[in-house]
Every structure is written in C-alpha cells, then in structure tokens.
C-alpha cells in the first residue's frame, strides 16, 4: 500500500465508545450510549435518525463544541481528551468548518465580511484574506454577491455563504447540521451537489446530520442512530 | 481595526435603539461639560476677584497673621520701600503694592459711621483692580496725592448714601493713632464705588497711603501685596519669597480667600455628585442597550465561538460596540456643550446676584479642553465597563446552548 493511499485511508474522525447525557429537569437523559464512528479523509458521511436519536449531539462532539462524558475522540490523529477550552477553540479555528441549518450568518456584515470572519480569527493578514475569500465565494458560485448583506439573499444563497465561510480556511472536517432543512427542493439539491463536489475537489471530510433522503443518497456512507446508538 | 469596523456596523444595525442610547449619553456628557464649565468659570472668576483684592502673595511683619495687635500698626511693616524694591526685582513679579489697613469713624458733622479703610498706592492699585471695582459716582483717587489741598478719599456706595455725601463733598475721618491718641483728618470725596458686596460697600474707604499714615501717625504699612504675571506661579513664588525674605511672614491669595475655598468645596461636591449620577445614567443606558443586543445575538455569539473565537474575542467585540456608542455620545455631547457655551455668550445671559453680593454677573460656561478630554474618557470608559459587564457571561456560555437559543 502506497503512502498516499495509506494517508487517504487514515481516519480523520475517530470516535470510540462515546457517551453523553444531559440533565433535563430531574431526569438524566442519555443522548449517546457508547457510539463508535470512524470517518476517513475526504469521506462524505451522513448521520441520520429520528429526532432525539443523538445525531446532533454526535455532530457537536465531532465539531468540538461539546465534550463527551466518556470515550475518546481523535481528530486527524490528535487526541482531543483533556484539551483546554482554549486549545479546543484553536483546533476549531484551524481544522473545523461549520454549516448550520439556519445559516447563522452575521446580519450586520456583508457576504464578504461573513466569509472573512474565520480568517480574522485565524490571524490571517489583509493581503492573505482577500484572494482566499474571493476564491471561496467563486467556488460556491456567489462571487458577484460579495457586497450584499444576508437579508438581501435567498435561502440557498445564504447557505452558499455559510458554505464559503466553512471552506475559506480549508478545514480538515466540515460538520453540517441539517444544511438543507430550510431550503426548497431545487435549492437543496444544488447545495447538496455543491457540498459533494467541494468535498471531492478539496479532499475535505464532511459529516452531515440530516433527515433529507436527497442528501443521504449522495453520501459515501450513512450512519443511522437510534436512541444514542449507531446501527 | 476590522473588528472596530464590524462593531460600528453592529451598532448601526439597530439604528433607533443605538440612536436613543447615543442621545442619552450625549445629554449626559453635555450636562457634565456644561455644569463643569460653569463651575470652572465660577472658580476662575472668584480666584481672579480674590487675587485682585489681595494680590497673589501678601508679605507682612512676621507676627502680622498670627498675633493680634494691641496698638495700631504694632505689627506693621517698617522699611517697606526697600522690601518692595527687593520683591519687585524678582522677574515673575508684576507689581508690589503697599497697603495700610485702619478703622475709625467717618462723619459729615451731623452723622457718624464706622469705616474700614485702606491706604493705597492709587497709581498701582487701580491698574491691578479690574471689572469688579466699579466706580458709581465721581472718579478714582488721583494718581499722586494733591499737595496743599484736602486729601481725597473714595467710599463705598452704601456708606456714601448713609452719610448723604457725593463727590466733591467733605467729611472728617477719626482714628486711633499708633500712640493710642485720637486724630482727625478732613477729606474730600473724590468718588463712590461698589465692590459688589453690601457688607463692604457699607464700610469701605480708600485713601492715599500718605493720608492713612498721617492719620494714624506712622510710616509703616500693614502689608505688601505682590502681584505676579501668572497665578499659576503663586506657590513657586511663595518659596522664592521665603528664601529672599526669610524674616517676613507671607500668605497666598488662597490663604485669605475663604469665600473662594468655601464655594469651591461646595461646588466640587455638587458637581461631583451630579457627574457621578450622569455617569451612572450612561452606564445604565449602555448596559440596557447592549444587554438587549447580547440576548438577541446569543446565537451569533455561539456561531463565533464555534468558528474558534475565544470568549475574550466575543467580549472584545461588545466592548468595541460599547466604545463606539460611548464615543459617539461623548462626541455629540461635546458638540452640544460647545454650542450651549457659545450660545450663552452670544445671547448674553445674566445671573442674579449670588448670596452676600449686590450685583449679578454675566453667565459664562468655560470651554476647557482638559475637562472635555476627561469627560470623553469617563463616558467611553463607563460604556466600555457596561459592555464588559453585560457580555462576559454570554461569552462564557456553552456553545451548544448559545446555538440553540431562540
């Protein structure tokens, strides 16, 4: 096996025996019960399951915005257990892109500025930011909308901005939570095709939580969750 | 710089709410500046009035300020001309004026009254006294005492009314001499003045130094009033005079300006309290506005944190927004205060006489660059503190909780 092939096959997301529970009033609710998930570099993986099955919780752990109660998570070969909040923030800055169901764009900022935010957080200088932002906007097909504000865009265009914001720092993993849930059929298909194509082109690993069968049909692999357990 | 630009955009996003906060901050800033400017004007006016009355430094016999005299001029200053010459030779000294204080009776033949007199060097004295010395009738004393004629005096307007005398009329002064005997001197009224204070106008008499010395039989003076080119030099010059004339007592104008010190103490408390209330108002206004913004933008905070922002980055963004609101408010407030200050001067507003005085004064609001800078710093600082207080908890909130906030 060649080194390149070995690298391509190496798991980027390696979750082993993860559990997570939440306190809801007086009741402790188990969201994940010993989930194990391994995603290789460049893979496009869908997480499906009914509401409350734990797919969002698993996605949050993948995106390092939540910590498991037990189990381990290695991101791109690095053990994330025991990392401080600051170290997790730095890992998210460098390695993880987010796409949210409600786009979560900054309404006061233009399209260009929304895409600029991750680079500003990453300390990229002004001369380094501009070409990367334009490239990201061109990749998602909204290069001409750079000066618009989010409230001047359609839902599909907003999700493309969110995608450009996730891609601009060339992350190792993109985690997307129901990215097509607020889009009509045709727009959803366009966004799915775009995500799939970008994943392939850039070699970015994509983990998507979704109910949308149109989206799951494009996934390399679908992981179904029920009551906090993978099947 | 980019984050500051984003902060401005976020402030403008809620235009009406931000405008209301900026207006409240501006009104607070303007009130601080107008109140402070009025206090500064009052301090300066009272200081200058005190300085004009007493001189910047008062040099006297070493017992003059501490021990009561048993006989007139017991603690008088002998050889004052030589002392005055040594003081006048100091570069920062503008003038040195001898003064002799005395008291006695003044009579028109039918009616007598108590007077408190001052023998002065008329030429120098009227040059240093300014607008607060108002001649209501006649004129000031001649620069040089008349030779052969009756000595001239000026008297306070209430004393003149009491004695039914006008310029040109004659009166007689009676006083105790330095030897304890009574002496009398016929004088002619040259002018009537108002010091602006009824208590002074009822008793005050000004005469040439020679007239006063002749009346109480002395060649001494009570004090030497030292006028400096700059009031700010008072304290340094006190040290210089102490070195030059170690055997003489000395006080500054502030030591004798009990009214100035009292008013300043009172105004400092009043305007200090007013300023504190206004700063608290700014603090609450900005807290309220940014507090609402923080709650409304909880998901935005969660998104930023998910993108890798530290809690401190989020707090910094809100602090910048607070600083923008504070700076805008302070800026508008300064413009408003400046407009009011210039407007008051242009219109010419008169204030009623203060307690203990008989004449009003034109209102003026001092435009003090240090006060403007200090106010801007305090207002922006209060806004920044408010922003920090309301944003730090939201910034530390769990990212997942922030993202699902509705």
XYZ file of C-alpha atoms in Angstrom:
637
model
C 0.000 0.000 0.000
C 1.459 3.356 -1.048
C 1.971 6.195 1.448
C -0.590 8.333 -0.373
C -3.200 5.610 -0.299
C -2.423 4.931 3.356
C -2.881 8.609 4.130
C -6.132 8.720 2.212
C -7.395 5.750 4.160
C -6.341 7.127 7.572
C -9.319 8.123 9.773
C -9.715 11.858 10.301
C -12.552 11.480 12.772
C -12.076 8.608 15.199
C -14.725 8.376 17.894
C -14.623 5.362 20.205
C -17.215 4.414 22.833
C -18.500 7.932 23.343
C -21.327 8.526 25.804
C -23.125 11.766 26.543
C -26.091 12.537 28.749
C -27.982 15.696 29.668
C -29.916 16.775 32.706
C -33.491 17.629 31.783
C -35.206 18.842 34.942
C -34.825 15.960 37.418
C -34.216 13.401 34.686
C -30.869 12.451 33.231
C -31.286 11.724 29.518
C -28.699 9.648 27.679
C -28.066 11.203 24.241
C -25.233 8.901 23.163
C -24.606 5.415 24.554
C -21.177 4.203 23.536
C -21.033 5.413 19.936
C -18.063 4.481 17.798
C -17.517 6.255 14.481
C -14.577 6.428 12.150
C -14.517 8.733 9.122
C -11.670 8.666 6.614
C -10.129 11.693 4.981
C -12.297 13.001 2.119
C -15.260 10.848 3.095
C -18.820 12.281 2.923
C -20.748 10.732 5.803
C -24.391 11.240 6.690
C -25.774 10.876 10.215
C -29.444 10.059 10.194
C -32.039 9.127 12.721
C -35.234 10.397 14.263
C -35.354 13.484 16.478
C -33.645 12.775 19.800
C -31.598 9.936 18.353
C -28.347 11.759 19.234
C -27.172 12.788 15.765
C -26.850 16.487 16.665
C -25.017 15.590 19.881
C -22.619 13.401 17.914
C -22.148 16.215 15.404
C -21.402 18.683 18.221
C -18.760 16.341 19.588
C -17.305 15.913 16.072
C -17.180 19.729 15.812
C -15.519 20.076 19.236
C -18.257 22.331 20.561
C -19.303 19.717 23.116
C -17.322 17.178 25.133
C -18.216 13.527 25.647
C -18.825 12.209 29.174
C -16.775 9.114 28.380
C -14.985 7.605 25.417
C -12.349 9.136 23.196
C -12.197 11.353 20.126
C -9.156 11.699 17.914
C -9.291 14.421 15.273
C -6.781 13.988 12.472
C -4.713 11.774 14.740
C -4.766 14.159 17.716
C -6.416 13.057 20.947
C -8.849 15.772 21.996
C -9.473 14.419 25.512
C -8.052 16.704 28.160
C -7.594 19.676 25.832
C -8.410 23.013 27.441
C -11.252 25.199 26.169
C -8.643 27.457 24.581
C -6.945 24.550 22.795
C -10.322 23.338 21.527
C -11.061 26.838 20.210
C -7.747 26.869 18.366
C -8.475 23.412 16.873
C -11.888 24.593 15.684
C -10.312 27.678 14.121
C -7.827 25.621 12.139
C -9.491 22.320 11.392
C -13.283 22.536 11.501
C -15.835 24.302 9.338
C -19.476 24.622 10.361
C -22.632 24.775 8.281
C -25.829 25.353 10.257
C -29.464 24.691 9.450
C -30.364 28.404 9.899
C -27.174 29.590 8.164
C -26.125 31.627 11.268
C -24.656 34.494 9.273
C -23.830 37.820 10.931
C -26.700 40.020 9.716
C -24.802 43.326 10.034
C -21.923 42.121 7.883
C -21.734 41.738 4.119
C -21.263 38.387 2.409
C -17.553 39.154 2.019
C -17.193 40.065 5.691
C -19.054 36.971 6.857
C -16.582 34.810 4.967
C -13.740 36.941 6.309
C -14.546 36.218 9.978
C -12.805 32.789 10.249
C -9.681 34.240 8.637
C -9.693 37.202 11.018
C -9.992 34.806 13.944
C -7.128 32.805 12.474
C -4.943 35.905 12.321
C -4.612 35.925 8.516
C -3.352 39.325 7.304
C -5.355 41.592 4.952
C -3.320 40.665 1.859
C -3.794 36.962 2.557
C -7.507 37.222 3.225
C -8.806 38.832 0.048
C -7.773 36.150 -2.507
C -8.951 33.343 -0.265
C -12.346 34.976 0.290
C -12.851 35.603 -3.436
C -11.811 32.040 -4.220
C -14.250 30.619 -1.645
C -17.090 32.799 -2.951
C -16.352 31.774 -6.554
C -16.266 28.109 -5.580
C -19.808 28.306 -4.208
C -20.960 30.453 -7.137
C -21.739 33.730 -5.356
C -18.710 35.811 -6.320
C -20.984 38.590 -7.566
C -22.853 38.869 -4.253
C -19.853 39.784 -2.109
C -21.157 43.214 -1.126
C -24.699 42.136 -0.351
C -25.989 41.663 3.155
C -27.543 38.345 4.247
C -31.055 39.802 4.373
C -30.742 40.617 0.652
C -30.137 36.965 -0.264
C -32.340 33.925 -0.823
C -32.108 30.905 1.480
C -29.977 28.984 -0.999
C -27.615 31.920 -1.440
C -27.288 32.286 2.329
C -26.387 28.625 2.693
C -23.754 29.079 -0.004
C -22.303 31.949 2.031
C -22.247 29.664 5.078
C -20.515 27.022 2.969
C -17.951 29.559 1.750
C -17.368 30.629 5.365
C -16.773 26.977 6.312
C -14.456 26.343 3.356
C -12.386 29.516 3.364
C -9.902 28.299 5.946
C -9.590 24.918 4.141
C -10.637 22.870 7.175
C -9.945 19.183 7.693
C -13.580 18.491 8.522
C -16.844 20.242 7.762
C -19.696 19.459 10.117
C -23.108 20.369 8.762
C -26.286 20.253 10.803
C -29.378 19.825 8.611
C -27.939 22.088 5.909
C -30.895 21.582 3.545
C -33.732 21.686 6.071
C -34.635 25.331 5.376
C -34.263 25.105 1.591
C -36.762 24.240 -1.145
C -36.219 21.096 -3.201
C -34.293 22.564 -6.112
C -32.078 24.765 -3.934
C -31.431 21.876 -1.568
C -30.265 19.735 -4.495
C -27.938 22.495 -5.666
C -26.428 22.851 -2.170
C -26.024 19.072 -1.846
C -24.283 18.869 -5.224
C -22.081 21.759 -4.231
C -21.073 20.218 -0.910
C -20.429 16.879 -2.506
C -18.379 18.422 -5.289
C -16.334 20.596 -2.975
C -15.661 17.657 -0.667
C -14.288 15.726 -3.613
C -12.331 18.625 -5.099
C -10.716 19.793 -1.897
C -10.480 16.417 -0.195
C -12.361 17.778 2.807
C -14.093 15.328 5.101
C -17.791 16.136 5.510
C -20.039 14.889 8.317
C -23.696 15.828 7.844
C -26.600 15.335 10.237
C -29.777 15.149 8.160
C -33.265 13.815 7.685
C -33.119 14.576 3.993
C -33.047 11.434 1.815
C -31.860 13.509 -1.158
C -28.794 14.300 0.843
C -28.199 10.815 2.237
C -28.364 9.390 -1.305
C -25.242 11.430 -2.109
C -23.278 10.258 0.953
C -20.395 7.795 0.734
C -21.752 6.248 3.880
C -24.778 6.754 6.080
C -24.647 6.119 9.818
C -28.040 5.656 11.400
C -28.546 6.498 15.045
C -31.412 5.350 17.229
C -31.640 6.171 20.944
C -27.984 7.183 21.049
C -26.651 4.025 19.435
C -25.335 3.501 15.872
C -26.814 0.673 13.779
C -9.255 47.672 13.121
C -11.535 45.336 11.204
C -13.309 44.325 14.418
C -13.874 48.008 15.177
C -15.427 48.403 11.735
C -17.668 45.395 12.437
C -18.590 46.940 15.816
C -19.693 50.136 14.062
C -21.805 48.082 11.654
C -23.407 46.212 14.525
C -24.182 49.476 16.320
C -25.774 50.873 13.150
C -27.760 47.678 12.635
C -30.143 48.646 15.471
C -30.246 52.277 14.406
C -33.122 53.556 16.507
C -32.023 51.854 19.700
C -28.414 52.926 19.244
C -29.512 56.482 18.459
C -31.525 56.663 21.667
C -28.543 55.427 23.679
C -26.189 57.830 21.920
C -28.611 60.702 22.631
C -28.848 59.768 26.317
C -25.063 59.543 26.502
C -24.745 62.855 24.654
C -27.156 64.616 27.019
C -25.271 63.155 30.000
C -21.920 64.246 28.583
C -23.223 67.717 27.734
C -24.680 68.120 31.230
C -21.317 67.171 32.765
C -19.485 69.597 30.476
C -21.910 72.495 30.956
C -22.063 72.012 34.736
C -18.305 71.558 34.917
C -17.718 74.542 32.615
C -19.922 76.733 34.796
C -18.074 75.555 37.928
C -14.713 76.265 36.268
C -15.872 79.740 35.278
C -17.047 80.383 38.842
C -13.736 79.156 40.273
C -11.767 81.317 37.889
C -13.917 84.392 38.481
C -13.703 84.027 42.258
C -9.991 83.304 42.089
C -9.312 86.367 39.974
C -11.505 88.511 42.235
C -9.611 87.256 45.288
C -6.287 87.816 43.609
C -7.287 91.349 42.584
C -8.312 92.147 46.135
C -5.339 90.687 47.972
C -2.535 90.136 45.442
C -1.074 86.708 44.713
C 1.191 86.902 47.748
C 0.821 89.010 50.866
C 4.054 89.860 52.682
C 3.880 91.227 56.222
C 5.589 91.514 59.594
C 6.317 88.019 60.944
C 3.619 88.402 63.675
C 1.009 90.042 61.447
C -1.018 86.925 60.576
C -0.703 85.168 63.907
C -0.839 87.726 66.755
C -3.432 90.426 67.427
C -2.161 93.986 67.712
C -2.512 95.875 70.995
C -1.949 99.219 69.248
C -2.499 100.120 65.589
C 0.390 99.080 63.366
C 2.176 97.270 66.199
C 2.880 94.526 63.629
C 3.285 96.931 60.744
C 5.984 96.655 58.145
C 8.773 99.220 58.517
C 11.201 99.990 55.698
C 8.617 98.733 53.259
C 10.012 100.657 50.304
C 13.238 98.640 50.459
C 11.335 95.339 50.844
C 9.029 96.299 47.958
C 12.029 97.073 45.764
C 13.595 93.653 46.507
C 10.308 91.933 45.664
C 9.790 93.963 42.502
C 13.223 92.870 41.276
C 12.068 89.210 41.076
C 11.355 88.522 37.375
C 7.906 86.962 37.727
C 6.569 89.865 39.852
C 4.301 92.328 38.037
C 3.652 94.805 40.843
C 4.190 95.278 44.580
C 1.584 97.445 46.294
C 1.749 98.719 49.870
C -1.474 98.681 51.901
C -2.292 100.129 55.255
C -5.424 98.895 56.986
C -7.127 101.074 59.553
C -10.522 101.674 61.031
C -12.263 104.504 62.784
C -15.206 106.846 62.472
C -16.229 108.905 59.484
C -18.538 111.848 59.931
C -20.301 114.553 57.934
C -20.709 116.708 61.036
C -24.231 115.531 61.697
C -23.905 111.821 61.393
C -21.045 109.372 62.028
C -20.396 105.836 60.884
C -17.730 103.219 61.384
C -15.355 102.828 58.432
C -12.818 100.231 57.472
C -10.155 101.996 55.467
C -7.251 101.073 53.286
C -4.371 103.311 52.432
C -3.194 102.532 48.929
C -0.774 103.449 46.196
C -3.504 104.798 43.910
C -1.475 104.611 40.702
C -0.712 100.899 41.015
C -3.891 99.857 42.818
C -6.432 100.898 40.202
C -4.276 99.377 37.486
C -4.476 95.892 39.019
C -8.114 96.030 40.180
C -10.384 95.109 37.335
C -14.040 94.996 36.424
C -15.156 94.014 39.905
C -14.214 97.511 41.140
C -16.997 99.727 39.877
C -16.956 103.500 40.287
C -20.608 104.513 40.619
C -20.038 108.264 41.032
C -17.071 110.623 40.592
C -13.723 109.111 39.772
C -10.866 107.155 41.280
C -8.250 108.782 43.508
C -5.661 110.935 41.769
C -2.510 109.064 40.924
C -0.495 111.398 43.141
C -1.893 112.939 46.355
C -2.669 116.636 45.966
C -0.208 118.936 47.614
C -1.762 121.623 49.739
C -5.372 120.628 49.087
C -7.585 118.402 51.172
C -6.746 114.680 50.954
C -9.016 112.633 48.711
C -10.973 109.524 49.622
C -13.317 107.108 47.860
C -16.058 105.430 49.809
C -18.476 102.541 49.358
C -21.833 103.472 47.862
C -23.864 102.402 50.913
C -21.600 104.393 53.221
C -21.938 107.421 50.905
C -25.712 107.067 50.989
C -25.651 106.708 54.751
C -23.619 109.932 55.102
C -25.576 111.691 52.320
C -22.399 112.675 50.535
C -21.491 112.865 46.856
C -18.212 113.523 45.034
C -16.857 116.948 45.986
C -18.379 116.784 49.470
C -16.190 116.892 52.558
C -16.037 114.528 55.506
C -13.866 114.007 58.564
C -12.022 110.822 59.461
C -11.332 109.942 63.104
C -8.912 107.178 64.026
C -6.688 105.989 66.837
C -3.020 106.743 66.254
C -0.174 104.337 66.827
C 0.364 106.067 70.140
C -3.204 105.483 71.278
C -4.458 109.037 70.815
C -7.325 110.150 68.585
C -6.556 112.008 65.384
C -8.829 113.644 62.854
C -8.392 114.470 59.188
C -10.688 116.431 56.892
C -11.035 114.825 53.482
C -12.843 115.429 50.221
C -14.856 112.728 48.443
C -13.334 112.007 45.043
C -15.533 109.075 44.113
C -18.030 106.423 45.194
C -17.512 102.761 44.376
C -19.197 99.422 44.652
C -17.252 96.279 45.446
C -20.368 94.231 44.697
C -20.717 93.163 48.312
C -23.101 95.133 50.567
C -21.007 94.466 53.679
C -18.005 96.114 52.054
C -19.946 98.939 50.393
C -21.368 99.870 53.832
C -17.954 100.353 55.475
C -15.142 100.728 52.933
C -12.993 103.816 52.498
C -9.996 104.076 50.171
C -7.397 106.811 50.630
C -3.842 107.568 49.599
C -1.254 105.731 51.653
C 0.171 109.034 52.862
C -3.232 110.152 54.109
C -3.661 106.960 56.102
C -0.131 107.158 57.520
C -0.666 110.753 58.527
C -3.992 109.931 60.163
C -2.595 107.252 62.463
C 0.898 108.733 62.690
C 3.037 106.011 61.215
C 5.461 105.453 58.384
C 4.765 101.723 58.284
C 2.347 99.754 56.084
C 0.249 96.721 57.046
C 1.183 94.503 54.121
C 2.789 94.396 50.727
C 0.549 92.884 48.064
C 2.646 91.086 45.464
C 1.024 90.690 42.032
C 2.536 88.063 39.725
C 2.366 87.754 35.962
C 0.747 84.293 36.242
C -1.490 82.996 39.030
C -0.017 79.527 38.458
C 3.326 80.876 39.746
C 1.874 81.581 43.191
C 3.173 78.501 45.023
C 6.659 78.521 43.465
C 6.944 82.246 44.199
C 5.935 81.676 47.811
C 9.106 79.599 48.122
C 11.170 82.221 46.345
C 9.893 84.991 48.649
C 10.544 82.787 51.686
C 14.151 82.455 50.550
C 14.521 86.145 49.676
C 12.828 87.491 52.806
C 13.027 84.814 55.480
C 12.199 87.140 58.386
C 8.817 88.190 56.958
C 5.515 86.360 57.100
C 3.766 85.535 53.849
C 0.442 84.126 52.714
C -1.026 83.358 49.331
C -4.292 84.676 47.986
C -5.815 81.247 48.691
C -4.990 81.554 52.412
C -7.111 84.689 52.539
C -9.838 83.635 50.075
C -12.230 81.949 52.489
C -15.201 82.604 50.188
C -13.396 81.053 47.211
C -12.367 77.997 49.223
C -15.902 77.593 50.605
C -17.609 77.928 47.213
C -15.123 75.589 45.582
C -15.649 72.950 48.252
C -19.420 73.235 47.847
C -19.385 73.185 44.027
C -16.922 70.307 43.924
C -19.377 68.240 45.922
C -22.474 69.354 43.995
C -20.978 68.923 40.532
C -19.100 65.787 41.588
C -22.378 64.197 42.670
C -24.118 65.417 39.509
C -21.290 63.957 37.409
C -21.478 60.628 39.221
C -25.254 60.455 38.638
C -24.805 61.252 34.940
C -22.020 58.675 34.525
C -24.292 56.113 36.234
C -27.037 57.102 33.762
C -24.660 56.483 30.854
C -23.652 53.162 32.407
C -27.280 52.033 32.689
C -28.245 53.275 29.214
C -25.384 51.441 27.520
C -25.908 48.356 29.721
C -29.557 48.274 28.732
C -28.891 48.621 25.009
C -26.030 46.179 24.846
C -27.775 43.820 27.268
C -30.645 43.537 24.783
C -28.175 43.134 21.924
C -26.352 40.347 23.761
C -29.592 38.415 24.367
C -30.757 38.913 20.770
C -27.382 37.867 19.413
C -26.807 34.813 21.598
C -26.817 32.519 18.530
C -24.375 34.839 16.824
C -22.140 34.545 19.893
C -22.448 30.749 19.700
C -21.571 30.831 15.998
C -18.497 32.956 16.608
C -17.393 30.611 19.387
C -17.963 27.600 17.090
C -15.773 29.288 14.475
C -12.992 29.383 17.057
C -13.446 32.731 18.814
C -12.303 32.807 22.424
C -14.751 34.212 24.999
C -12.389 37.180 25.241
C -12.838 37.791 21.483
C -16.606 37.946 21.931
C -16.284 40.285 24.925
C -13.874 42.455 22.908
C -16.448 42.796 20.128
C -19.134 44.019 22.538
C -16.641 46.252 24.341
C -15.816 47.835 20.982
C -19.532 48.368 20.373
C -19.806 49.983 23.814
C -16.821 52.180 22.999
C -18.422 53.200 19.678
C -21.685 54.153 21.419
C -19.779 55.961 24.194
C -17.532 57.809 21.760
C -20.483 58.863 19.603
C -22.382 60.019 22.692
C -19.369 61.879 24.059
C -18.762 63.461 20.634
C -22.336 64.701 20.270
C -22.312 65.755 23.919
C -19.171 67.820 23.402
C -20.693 69.471 20.318
C -23.879 70.213 22.265
C -21.967 71.632 25.240
C -19.803 73.742 22.949
C -22.916 75.064 21.213
C -24.555 75.928 24.533
C -21.365 77.606 25.801
C -21.051 79.761 22.695
C -24.809 80.401 22.640
C -24.813 81.638 26.233
C -22.003 84.075 25.424
C -23.752 85.195 22.235
C -27.160 85.756 23.856
C -25.657 87.320 27.000
C -27.443 85.616 29.856
C -27.188 87.403 33.239
C -27.117 85.582 36.544
C -28.788 87.048 39.655
C -26.509 88.280 42.469
C -25.113 85.406 44.499
C -25.787 85.328 48.258
C -23.924 88.134 50.030
C -23.416 90.190 46.878
C -25.333 93.086 45.396
C -24.657 92.683 41.669
C -25.294 89.859 39.247
C -22.805 88.661 36.692
C -22.849 87.542 33.051
C -23.180 83.774 32.749
C -20.289 82.110 31.005
C -19.631 78.407 30.540
C -15.935 77.711 30.324
C -14.822 75.530 27.380
C -11.993 73.623 28.981
C -10.114 71.161 26.717
C -8.884 69.107 29.722
C -12.475 68.842 31.005
C -13.689 67.781 27.535
C -10.958 65.146 27.233
C -11.583 63.869 30.768
C -15.355 63.677 30.190
C -14.872 61.783 26.927
C -12.557 59.325 28.678
C -15.012 58.812 31.560
C -18.045 58.405 29.269
C -16.266 56.000 26.913
C -14.828 54.190 29.949
C -18.292 53.840 31.505
C -19.643 52.494 28.199
C -16.796 50.010 27.931
C -17.360 48.818 31.501
C -21.095 48.452 30.810
C -20.381 46.422 27.669
C -17.891 44.231 29.512
C -20.357 43.574 32.336
C -23.220 42.535 30.069
C -21.203 40.448 27.592
C -18.827 38.411 29.732
C -21.464 35.935 30.945
C -22.905 35.417 27.467
C -19.406 34.890 26.068
C -18.709 32.162 28.598
C -21.998 30.358 27.901
C -21.903 26.804 26.494
C -21.609 26.964 22.695
C -24.326 24.358 22.189
C -26.730 26.293 24.458
C -25.914 29.532 22.651
C -26.530 27.924 19.230
C -29.992 26.624 20.165
C -31.003 29.916 21.836
C -34.294 31.169 20.460
